[in-house]
Every structure is written in structure tokens, then in C-alpha cells.
mmCIF file with all atom_site columns, C-alpha atoms in Angstrom:
data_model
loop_
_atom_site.group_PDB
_atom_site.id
_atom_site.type_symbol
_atom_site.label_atom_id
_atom_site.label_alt_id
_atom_site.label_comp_id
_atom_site.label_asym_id
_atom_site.label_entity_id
_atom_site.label_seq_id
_atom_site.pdbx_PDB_ins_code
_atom_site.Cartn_x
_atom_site.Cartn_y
_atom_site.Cartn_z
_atom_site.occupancy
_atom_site.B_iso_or_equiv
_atom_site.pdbx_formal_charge
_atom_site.auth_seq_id
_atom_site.auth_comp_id
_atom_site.auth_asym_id
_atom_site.auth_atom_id
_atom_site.pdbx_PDB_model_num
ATOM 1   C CA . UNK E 1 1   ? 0.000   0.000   0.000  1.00 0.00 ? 1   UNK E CA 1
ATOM 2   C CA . UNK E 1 2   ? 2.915   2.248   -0.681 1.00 0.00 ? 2   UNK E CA 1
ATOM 3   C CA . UNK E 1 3   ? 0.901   5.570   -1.084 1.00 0.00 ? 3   UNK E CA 1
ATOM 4   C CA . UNK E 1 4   ? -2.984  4.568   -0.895 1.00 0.00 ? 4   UNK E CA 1
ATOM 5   C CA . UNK E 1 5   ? -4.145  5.003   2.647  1.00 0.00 ? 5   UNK E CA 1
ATOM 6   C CA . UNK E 1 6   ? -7.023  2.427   4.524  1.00 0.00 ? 6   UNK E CA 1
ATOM 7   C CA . UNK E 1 7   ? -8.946  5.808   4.597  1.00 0.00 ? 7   UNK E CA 1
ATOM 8   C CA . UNK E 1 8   ? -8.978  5.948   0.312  1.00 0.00 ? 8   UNK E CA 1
ATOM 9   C CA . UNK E 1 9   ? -9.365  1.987   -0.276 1.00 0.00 ? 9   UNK E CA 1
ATOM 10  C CA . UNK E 1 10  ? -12.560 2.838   1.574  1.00 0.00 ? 10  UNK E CA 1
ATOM 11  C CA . UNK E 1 11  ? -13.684 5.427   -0.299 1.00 0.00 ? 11  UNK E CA 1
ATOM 12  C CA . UNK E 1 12  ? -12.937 3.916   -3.372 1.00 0.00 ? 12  UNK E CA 1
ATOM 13  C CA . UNK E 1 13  ? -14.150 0.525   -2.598 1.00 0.00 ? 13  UNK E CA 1
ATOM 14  C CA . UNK E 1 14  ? -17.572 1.018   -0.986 1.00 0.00 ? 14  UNK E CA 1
ATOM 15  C CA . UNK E 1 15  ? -18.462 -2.068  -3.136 1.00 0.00 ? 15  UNK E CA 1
ATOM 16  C CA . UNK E 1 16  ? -16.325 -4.370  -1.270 1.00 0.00 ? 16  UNK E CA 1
ATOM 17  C CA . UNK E 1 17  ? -17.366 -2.923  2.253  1.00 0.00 ? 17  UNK E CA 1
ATOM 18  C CA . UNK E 1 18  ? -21.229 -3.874  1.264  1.00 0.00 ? 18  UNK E CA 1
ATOM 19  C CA . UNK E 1 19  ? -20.191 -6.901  0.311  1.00 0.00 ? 19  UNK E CA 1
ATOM 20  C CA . UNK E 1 20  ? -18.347 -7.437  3.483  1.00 0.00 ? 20  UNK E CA 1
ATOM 21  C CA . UNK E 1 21  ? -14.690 -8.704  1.615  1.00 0.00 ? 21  UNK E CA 1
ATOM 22  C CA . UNK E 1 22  ? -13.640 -5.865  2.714  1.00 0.00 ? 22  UNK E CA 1
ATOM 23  C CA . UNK E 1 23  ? -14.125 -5.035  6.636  1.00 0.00 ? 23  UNK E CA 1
ATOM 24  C CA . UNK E 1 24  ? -12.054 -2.204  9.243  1.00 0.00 ? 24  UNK E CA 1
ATOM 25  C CA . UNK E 1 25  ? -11.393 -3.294  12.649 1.00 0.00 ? 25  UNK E CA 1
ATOM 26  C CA . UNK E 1 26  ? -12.428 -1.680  15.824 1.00 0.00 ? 26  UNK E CA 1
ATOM 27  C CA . UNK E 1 27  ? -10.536 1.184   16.848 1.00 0.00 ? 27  UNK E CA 1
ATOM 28  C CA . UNK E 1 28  ? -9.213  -0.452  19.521 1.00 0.00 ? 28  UNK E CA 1
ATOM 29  C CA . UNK E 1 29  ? -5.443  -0.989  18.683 1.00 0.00 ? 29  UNK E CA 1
ATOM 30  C CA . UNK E 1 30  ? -2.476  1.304   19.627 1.00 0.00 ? 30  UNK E CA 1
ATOM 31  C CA . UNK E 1 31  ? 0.230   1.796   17.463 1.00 0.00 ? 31  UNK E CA 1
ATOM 32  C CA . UNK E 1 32  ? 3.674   0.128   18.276 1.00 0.00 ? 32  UNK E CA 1
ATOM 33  C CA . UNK E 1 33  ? 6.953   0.094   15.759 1.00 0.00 ? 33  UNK E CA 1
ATOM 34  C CA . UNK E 1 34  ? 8.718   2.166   12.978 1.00 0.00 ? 34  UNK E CA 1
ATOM 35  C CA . UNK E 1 35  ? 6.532   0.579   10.645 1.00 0.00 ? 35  UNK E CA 1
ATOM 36  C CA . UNK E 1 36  ? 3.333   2.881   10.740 1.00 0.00 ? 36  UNK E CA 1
ATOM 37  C CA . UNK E 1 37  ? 2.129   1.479   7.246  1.00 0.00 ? 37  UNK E CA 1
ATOM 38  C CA . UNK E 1 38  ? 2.479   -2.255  6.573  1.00 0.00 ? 38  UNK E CA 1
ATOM 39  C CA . UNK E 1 39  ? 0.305   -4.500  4.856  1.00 0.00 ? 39  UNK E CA 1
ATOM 40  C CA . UNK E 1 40  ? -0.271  -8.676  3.978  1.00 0.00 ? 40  UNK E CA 1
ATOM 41  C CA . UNK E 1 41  ? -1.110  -11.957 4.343  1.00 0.00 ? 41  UNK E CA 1
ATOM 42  C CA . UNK E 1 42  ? -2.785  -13.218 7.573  1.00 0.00 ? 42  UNK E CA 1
ATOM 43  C CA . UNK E 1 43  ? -1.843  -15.791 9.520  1.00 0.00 ? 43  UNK E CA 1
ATOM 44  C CA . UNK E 1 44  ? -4.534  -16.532 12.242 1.00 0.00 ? 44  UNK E CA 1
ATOM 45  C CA . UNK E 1 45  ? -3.433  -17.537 15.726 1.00 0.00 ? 45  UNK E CA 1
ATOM 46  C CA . UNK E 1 46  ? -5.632  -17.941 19.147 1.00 0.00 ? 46  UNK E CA 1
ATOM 47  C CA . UNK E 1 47  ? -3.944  -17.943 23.014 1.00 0.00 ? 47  UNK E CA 1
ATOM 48  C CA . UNK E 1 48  ? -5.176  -17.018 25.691 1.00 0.00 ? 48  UNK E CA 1
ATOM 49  C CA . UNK E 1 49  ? -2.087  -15.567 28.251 1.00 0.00 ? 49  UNK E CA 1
ATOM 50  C CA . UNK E 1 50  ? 0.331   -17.857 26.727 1.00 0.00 ? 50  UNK E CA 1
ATOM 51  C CA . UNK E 1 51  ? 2.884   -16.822 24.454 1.00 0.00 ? 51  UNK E CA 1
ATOM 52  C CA . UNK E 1 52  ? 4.732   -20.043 23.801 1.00 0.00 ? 52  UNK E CA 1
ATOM 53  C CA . UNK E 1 53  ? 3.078   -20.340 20.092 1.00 0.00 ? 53  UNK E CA 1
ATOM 54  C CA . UNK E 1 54  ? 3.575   -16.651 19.346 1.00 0.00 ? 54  UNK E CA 1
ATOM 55  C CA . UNK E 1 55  ? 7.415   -16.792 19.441 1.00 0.00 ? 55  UNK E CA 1
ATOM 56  C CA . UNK E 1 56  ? 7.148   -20.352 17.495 1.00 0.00 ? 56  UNK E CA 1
ATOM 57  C CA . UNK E 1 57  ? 5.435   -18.238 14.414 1.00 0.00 ? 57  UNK E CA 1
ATOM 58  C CA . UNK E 1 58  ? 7.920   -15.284 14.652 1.00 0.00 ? 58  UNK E CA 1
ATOM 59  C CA . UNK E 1 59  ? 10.889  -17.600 14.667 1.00 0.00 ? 59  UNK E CA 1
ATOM 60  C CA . UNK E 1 60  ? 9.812   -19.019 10.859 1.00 0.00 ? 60  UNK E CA 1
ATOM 61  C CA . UNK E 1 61  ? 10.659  -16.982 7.630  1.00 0.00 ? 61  UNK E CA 1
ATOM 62  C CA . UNK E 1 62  ? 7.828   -14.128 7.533  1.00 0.00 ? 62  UNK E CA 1
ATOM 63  C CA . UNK E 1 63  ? 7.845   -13.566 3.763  1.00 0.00 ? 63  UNK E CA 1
ATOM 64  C CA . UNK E 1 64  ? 6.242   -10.146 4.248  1.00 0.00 ? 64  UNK E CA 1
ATOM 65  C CA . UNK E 1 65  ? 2.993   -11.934 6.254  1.00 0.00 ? 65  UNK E CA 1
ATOM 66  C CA . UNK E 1 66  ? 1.541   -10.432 9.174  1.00 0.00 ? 66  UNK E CA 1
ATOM 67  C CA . UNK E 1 67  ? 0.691   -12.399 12.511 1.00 0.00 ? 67  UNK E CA 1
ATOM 68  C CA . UNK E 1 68  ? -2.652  -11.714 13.633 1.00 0.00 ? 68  UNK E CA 1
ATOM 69  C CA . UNK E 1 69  ? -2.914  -13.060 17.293 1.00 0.00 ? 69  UNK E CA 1
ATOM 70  C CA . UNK E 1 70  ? -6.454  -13.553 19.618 1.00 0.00 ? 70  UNK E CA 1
ATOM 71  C CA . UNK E 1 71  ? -5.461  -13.082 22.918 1.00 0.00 ? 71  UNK E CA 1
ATOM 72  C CA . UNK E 1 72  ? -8.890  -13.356 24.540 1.00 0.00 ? 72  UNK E CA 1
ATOM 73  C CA . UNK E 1 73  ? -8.452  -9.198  24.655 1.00 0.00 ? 73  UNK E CA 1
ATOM 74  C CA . UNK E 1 74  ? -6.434  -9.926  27.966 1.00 0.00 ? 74  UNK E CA 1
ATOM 75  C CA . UNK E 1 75  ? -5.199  -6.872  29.350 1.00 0.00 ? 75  UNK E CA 1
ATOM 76  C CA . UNK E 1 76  ? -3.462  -9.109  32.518 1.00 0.00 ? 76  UNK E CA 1
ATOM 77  C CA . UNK E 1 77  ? -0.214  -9.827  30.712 1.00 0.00 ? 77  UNK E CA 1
ATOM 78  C CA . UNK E 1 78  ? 1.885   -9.229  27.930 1.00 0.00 ? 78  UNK E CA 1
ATOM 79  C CA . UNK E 1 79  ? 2.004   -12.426 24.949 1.00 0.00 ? 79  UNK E CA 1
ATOM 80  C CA . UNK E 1 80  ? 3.979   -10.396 23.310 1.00 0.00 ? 80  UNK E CA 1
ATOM 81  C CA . UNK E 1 81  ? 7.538   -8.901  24.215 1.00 0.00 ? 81  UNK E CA 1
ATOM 82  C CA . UNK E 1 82  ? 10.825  -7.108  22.361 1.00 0.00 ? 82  UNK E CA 1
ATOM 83  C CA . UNK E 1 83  ? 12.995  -10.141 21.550 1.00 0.00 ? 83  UNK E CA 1
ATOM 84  C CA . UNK E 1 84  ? 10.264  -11.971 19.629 1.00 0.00 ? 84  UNK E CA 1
ATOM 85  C CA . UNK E 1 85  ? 9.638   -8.913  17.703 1.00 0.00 ? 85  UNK E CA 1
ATOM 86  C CA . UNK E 1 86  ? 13.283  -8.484  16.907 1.00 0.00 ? 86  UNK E CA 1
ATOM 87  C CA . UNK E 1 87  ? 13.199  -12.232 15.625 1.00 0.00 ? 87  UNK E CA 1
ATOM 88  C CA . UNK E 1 88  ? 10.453  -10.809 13.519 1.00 0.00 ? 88  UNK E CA 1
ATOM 89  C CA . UNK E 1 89  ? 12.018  -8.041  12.151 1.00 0.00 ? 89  UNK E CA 1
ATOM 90  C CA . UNK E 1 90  ? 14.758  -9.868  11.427 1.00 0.00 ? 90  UNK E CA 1
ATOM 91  C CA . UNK E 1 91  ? 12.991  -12.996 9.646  1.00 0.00 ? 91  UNK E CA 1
ATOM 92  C CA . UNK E 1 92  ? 10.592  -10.812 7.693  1.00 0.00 ? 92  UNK E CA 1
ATOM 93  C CA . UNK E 1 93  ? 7.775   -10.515 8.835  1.00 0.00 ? 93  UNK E CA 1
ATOM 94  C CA . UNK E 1 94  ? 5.504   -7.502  7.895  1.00 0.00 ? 94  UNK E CA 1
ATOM 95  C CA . UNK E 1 95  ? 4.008   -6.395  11.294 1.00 0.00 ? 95  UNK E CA 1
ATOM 96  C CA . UNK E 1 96  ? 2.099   -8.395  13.996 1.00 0.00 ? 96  UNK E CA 1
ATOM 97  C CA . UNK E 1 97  ? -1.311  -7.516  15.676 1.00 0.00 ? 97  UNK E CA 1
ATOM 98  C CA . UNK E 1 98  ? -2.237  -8.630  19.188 1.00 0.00 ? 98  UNK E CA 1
ATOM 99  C CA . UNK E 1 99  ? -5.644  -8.445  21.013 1.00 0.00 ? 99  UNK E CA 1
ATOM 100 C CA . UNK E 1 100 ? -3.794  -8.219  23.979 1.00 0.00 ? 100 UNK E CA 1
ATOM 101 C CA . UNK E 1 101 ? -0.825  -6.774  25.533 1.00 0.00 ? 101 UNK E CA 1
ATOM 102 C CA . UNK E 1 102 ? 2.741   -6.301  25.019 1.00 0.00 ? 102 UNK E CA 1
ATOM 103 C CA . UNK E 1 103 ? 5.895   -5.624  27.020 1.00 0.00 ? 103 UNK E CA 1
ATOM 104 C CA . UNK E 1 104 ? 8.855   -3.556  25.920 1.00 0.00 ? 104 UNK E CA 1
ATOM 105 C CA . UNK E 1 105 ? 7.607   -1.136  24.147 1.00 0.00 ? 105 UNK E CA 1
ATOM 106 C CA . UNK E 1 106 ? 10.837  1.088   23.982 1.00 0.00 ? 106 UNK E CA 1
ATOM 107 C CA . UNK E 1 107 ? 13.002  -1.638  22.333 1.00 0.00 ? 107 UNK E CA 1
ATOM 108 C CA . UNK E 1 108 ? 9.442   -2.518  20.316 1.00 0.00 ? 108 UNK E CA 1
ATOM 109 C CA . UNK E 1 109 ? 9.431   1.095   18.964 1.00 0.00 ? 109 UNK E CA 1
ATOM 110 C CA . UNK E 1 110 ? 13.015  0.842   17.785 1.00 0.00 ? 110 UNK E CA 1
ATOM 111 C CA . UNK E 1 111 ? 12.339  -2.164  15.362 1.00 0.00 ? 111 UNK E CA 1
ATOM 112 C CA . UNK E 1 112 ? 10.965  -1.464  11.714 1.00 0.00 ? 112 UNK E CA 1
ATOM 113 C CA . UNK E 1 113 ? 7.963   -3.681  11.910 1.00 0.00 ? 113 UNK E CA 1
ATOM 114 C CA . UNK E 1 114 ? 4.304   -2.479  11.969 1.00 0.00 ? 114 UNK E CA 1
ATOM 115 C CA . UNK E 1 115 ? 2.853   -4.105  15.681 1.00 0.00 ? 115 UNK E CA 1
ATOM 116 C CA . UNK E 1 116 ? -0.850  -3.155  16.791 1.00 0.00 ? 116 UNK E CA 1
ATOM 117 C CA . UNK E 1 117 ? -1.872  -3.855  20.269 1.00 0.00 ? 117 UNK E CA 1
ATOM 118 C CA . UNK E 1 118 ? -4.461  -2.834  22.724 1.00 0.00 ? 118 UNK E CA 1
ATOM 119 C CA . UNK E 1 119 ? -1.952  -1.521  25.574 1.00 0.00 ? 119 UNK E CA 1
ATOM 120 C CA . UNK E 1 120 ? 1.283   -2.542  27.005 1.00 0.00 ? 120 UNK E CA 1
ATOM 121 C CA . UNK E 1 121 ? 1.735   -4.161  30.673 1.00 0.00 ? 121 UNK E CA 1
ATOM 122 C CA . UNK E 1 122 ? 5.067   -5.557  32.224 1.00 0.00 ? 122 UNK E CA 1
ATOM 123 C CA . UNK E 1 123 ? 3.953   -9.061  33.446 1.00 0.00 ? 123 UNK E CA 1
ATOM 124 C CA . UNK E 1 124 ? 4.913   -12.016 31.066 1.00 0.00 ? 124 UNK E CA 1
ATOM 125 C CA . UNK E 1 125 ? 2.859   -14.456 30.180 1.00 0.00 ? 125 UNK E CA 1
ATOM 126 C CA . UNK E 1 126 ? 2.655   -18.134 30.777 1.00 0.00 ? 126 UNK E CA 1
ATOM 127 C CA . UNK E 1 127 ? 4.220   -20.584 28.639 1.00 0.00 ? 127 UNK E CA 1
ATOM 128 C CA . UNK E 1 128 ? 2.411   -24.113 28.378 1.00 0.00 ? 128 UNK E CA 1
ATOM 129 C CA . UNK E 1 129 ? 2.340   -24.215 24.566 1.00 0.00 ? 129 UNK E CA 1
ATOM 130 C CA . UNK E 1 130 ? -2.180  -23.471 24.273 1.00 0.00 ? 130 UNK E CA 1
ATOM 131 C CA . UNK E 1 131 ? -3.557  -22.480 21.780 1.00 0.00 ? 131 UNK E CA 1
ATOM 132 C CA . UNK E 1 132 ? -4.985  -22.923 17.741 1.00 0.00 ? 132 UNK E CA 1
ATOM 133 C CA . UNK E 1 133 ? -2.648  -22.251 14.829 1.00 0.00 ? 133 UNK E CA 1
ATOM 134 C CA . UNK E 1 134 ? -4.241  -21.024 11.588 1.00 0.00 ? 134 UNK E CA 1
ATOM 135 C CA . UNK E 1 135 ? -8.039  -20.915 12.560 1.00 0.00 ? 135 UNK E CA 1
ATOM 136 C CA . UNK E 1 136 ? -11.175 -18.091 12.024 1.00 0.00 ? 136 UNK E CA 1
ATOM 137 C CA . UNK E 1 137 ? -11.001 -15.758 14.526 1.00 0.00 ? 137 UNK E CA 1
ATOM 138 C CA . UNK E 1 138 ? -12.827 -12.911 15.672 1.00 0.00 ? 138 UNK E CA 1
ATOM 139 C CA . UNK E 1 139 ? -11.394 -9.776  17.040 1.00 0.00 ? 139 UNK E CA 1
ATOM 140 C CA . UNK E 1 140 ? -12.732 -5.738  16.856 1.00 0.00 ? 140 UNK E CA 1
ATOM 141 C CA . UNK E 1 141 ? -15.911 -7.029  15.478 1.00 0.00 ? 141 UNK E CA 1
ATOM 142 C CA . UNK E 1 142 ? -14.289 -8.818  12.872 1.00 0.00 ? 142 UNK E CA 1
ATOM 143 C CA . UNK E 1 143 ? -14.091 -12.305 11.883 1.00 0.00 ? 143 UNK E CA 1
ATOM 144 C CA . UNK E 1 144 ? -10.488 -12.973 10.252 1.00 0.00 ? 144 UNK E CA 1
ATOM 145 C CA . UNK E 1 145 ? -9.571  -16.035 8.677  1.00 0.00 ? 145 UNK E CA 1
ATOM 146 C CA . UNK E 1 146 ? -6.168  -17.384 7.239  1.00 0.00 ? 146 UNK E CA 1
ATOM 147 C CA . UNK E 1 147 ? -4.758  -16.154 3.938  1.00 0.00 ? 147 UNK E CA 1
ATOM 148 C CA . UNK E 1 148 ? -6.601  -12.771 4.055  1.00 0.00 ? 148 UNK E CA 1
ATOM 149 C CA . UNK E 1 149 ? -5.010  -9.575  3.409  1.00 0.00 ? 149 UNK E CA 1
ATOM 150 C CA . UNK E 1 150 ? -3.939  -7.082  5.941  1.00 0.00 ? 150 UNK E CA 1
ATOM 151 C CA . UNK E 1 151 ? -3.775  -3.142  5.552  1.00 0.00 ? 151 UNK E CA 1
ATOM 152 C CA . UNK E 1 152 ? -2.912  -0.850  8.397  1.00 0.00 ? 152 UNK E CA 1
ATOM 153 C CA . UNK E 1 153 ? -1.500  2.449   8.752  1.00 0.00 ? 153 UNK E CA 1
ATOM 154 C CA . UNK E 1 154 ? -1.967  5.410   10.972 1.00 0.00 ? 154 UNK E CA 1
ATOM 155 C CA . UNK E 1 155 ? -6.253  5.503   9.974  1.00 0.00 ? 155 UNK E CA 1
ATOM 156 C CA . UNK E 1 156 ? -6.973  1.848   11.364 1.00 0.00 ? 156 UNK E CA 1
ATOM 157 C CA . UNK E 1 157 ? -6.888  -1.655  10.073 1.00 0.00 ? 157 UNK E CA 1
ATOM 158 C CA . UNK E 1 158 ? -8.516  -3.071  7.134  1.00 0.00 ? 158 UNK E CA 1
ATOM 159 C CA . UNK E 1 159 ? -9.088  -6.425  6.627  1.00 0.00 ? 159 UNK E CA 1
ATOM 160 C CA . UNK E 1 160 ? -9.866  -8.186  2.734  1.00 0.00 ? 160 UNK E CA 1
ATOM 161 C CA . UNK E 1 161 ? -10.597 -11.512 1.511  1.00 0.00 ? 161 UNK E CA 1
ATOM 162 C CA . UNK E 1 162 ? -7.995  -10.594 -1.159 1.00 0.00 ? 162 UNK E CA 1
ATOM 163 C CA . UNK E 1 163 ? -4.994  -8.855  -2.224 1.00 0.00 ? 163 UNK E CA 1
ATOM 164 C CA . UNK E 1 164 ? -6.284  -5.482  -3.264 1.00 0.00 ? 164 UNK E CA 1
ATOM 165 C CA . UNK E 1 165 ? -4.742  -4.300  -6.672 1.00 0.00 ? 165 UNK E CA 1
ATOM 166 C CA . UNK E 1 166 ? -4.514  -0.499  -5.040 1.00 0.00 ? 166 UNK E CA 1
#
């Protein structure tokens, strides 16, 4: 989305909003990284205060995909922290969005990846490995599913059933 913003693929695409292939999330999410504008394909994860499976995704290639992560909207710990977002950054992943917390948000801030949260808080989370890997899920009023397509910048989160050709 390199100079189209979520607020003109609206405008332009009332169509697809009727439809409902093309849906905006909640405004619900703070904004976390360098990467204000990022965009891709979704991969679908559900915890619940456990943040074992997180870091398993992040430590796999990214190939410009973005983690989308149901965490029950738990605002009692963090499932996500700075070292697994480094590992991110550094295997290529596109940004990450958590409904949930996250810890570390200075050393977060510093890495150029696009990461959406609802707040921060400095307890960790537990780490028993629960939790559903590439399933529908439904955060911000929105159900997401696998292999959709991803679009956030500084206006809020879009979510489409495909690629859009913007």
C-alpha cells in the first residue's frame, strides 16, 4: 500500500465494504513500531495468556505476512515482548497484531515492523504451549480467517478476503 491510505481503499471501494470482503477493525489498537504502514497476508493464531506459540510463528521466515494473534483481549499480561519482535524483524515478517498486551515497548518502537496492540503491561505471560494455529477468529468485530489480506497504517486496520490491486 505504498501511497494509498485504509482511509482511500474505503472510499474507493464502498463495493467491497457492502459486500463485506472488505471489513475495518475496531478502533481499539495502539500503534507500536517504525513501521506505521504495513500491509499482507494473515496468519490466524488464538492464546489465551500464553505466548509459547507466538514466538514459534515469529521464529519461521515471515515472507512479508503479518501475525494476527487472539489473545482473549487480555489486558493481565503481555504475549507479546521485544525479543520476539526483533526475531520478527529480522525474519521478515511484515508487522504483527495482538488483542492483547505487550511488554517492551521502547526496544518494540526501535524495530521497523508495523505491531498493533491494545496496551502494554510488564507481566509475562505463561508458557504451556495453548492455543490454535491457523483458525477463524474474531477480534474488533471482525471475523479474520487465514490467507486474508492485511492493511494498516496510521487511519486503522482493514481487513480483505484478497490482495487489493490499489
Amino acid at each position: 500500500m505504498a501511497l494509498v491510505t485504509t482511509a482511500e481503499v474505503c472510499d474507493a471501494n464502498p463495493q467491497l465494504i457492502m459486500s463485506g470482503e472488505l471489513r475495518a477493525l475496531q478502533p481499539t489498537f495502539q500503534i507500536y513500531g517504525r513501521r506505521q504502514v504495513f500491509s499482507g497476508p494473515i496468519v490466524t493464531l488464538k492464546v489465551f495468556e500464553d505466548n509459547v506459540l507466538v514466538r514459534e510463528f515469529l521464529e519461521e521466515k515471515g515472507n512479508g505476512r503479518v501475525l494476527v494473534v487472539d489473545g482473549g483481549a487480555s489486558l493481565r499480561c503481555a504475549i507479546l515482548g521485544g525479543n520476539p519482535v526483533v526475531q520478527a524483524q529480522n525474519n521478515g515478517w511484515a508487522g504483527i497484531v495482538v488483542n492483547g498486551c505487550i511488554r517492551d515497548v521502547d526496544e518494540i518502537n526501535g524495530c521497523d515492523i508495523g505491531v498493533r496492540a491494545l496496551a502494554s503491561h510488564p507481566m509475562k505471560a505463561n508458557k504451556k504451549g495453548m492455543g490454535e494455529k491457523h483458525v477463524p477468529i474474531n477480534i474488533a468485530g471482525t471475523r479474520i480467517c487465514d490467507g486474508e489480506w492485511l492493511y494498516a497504517d496510521t487511519d486503522g486496520i482493514l481487513i480483505s478476503r484478497t490482495e487489493l490491486s490499489v
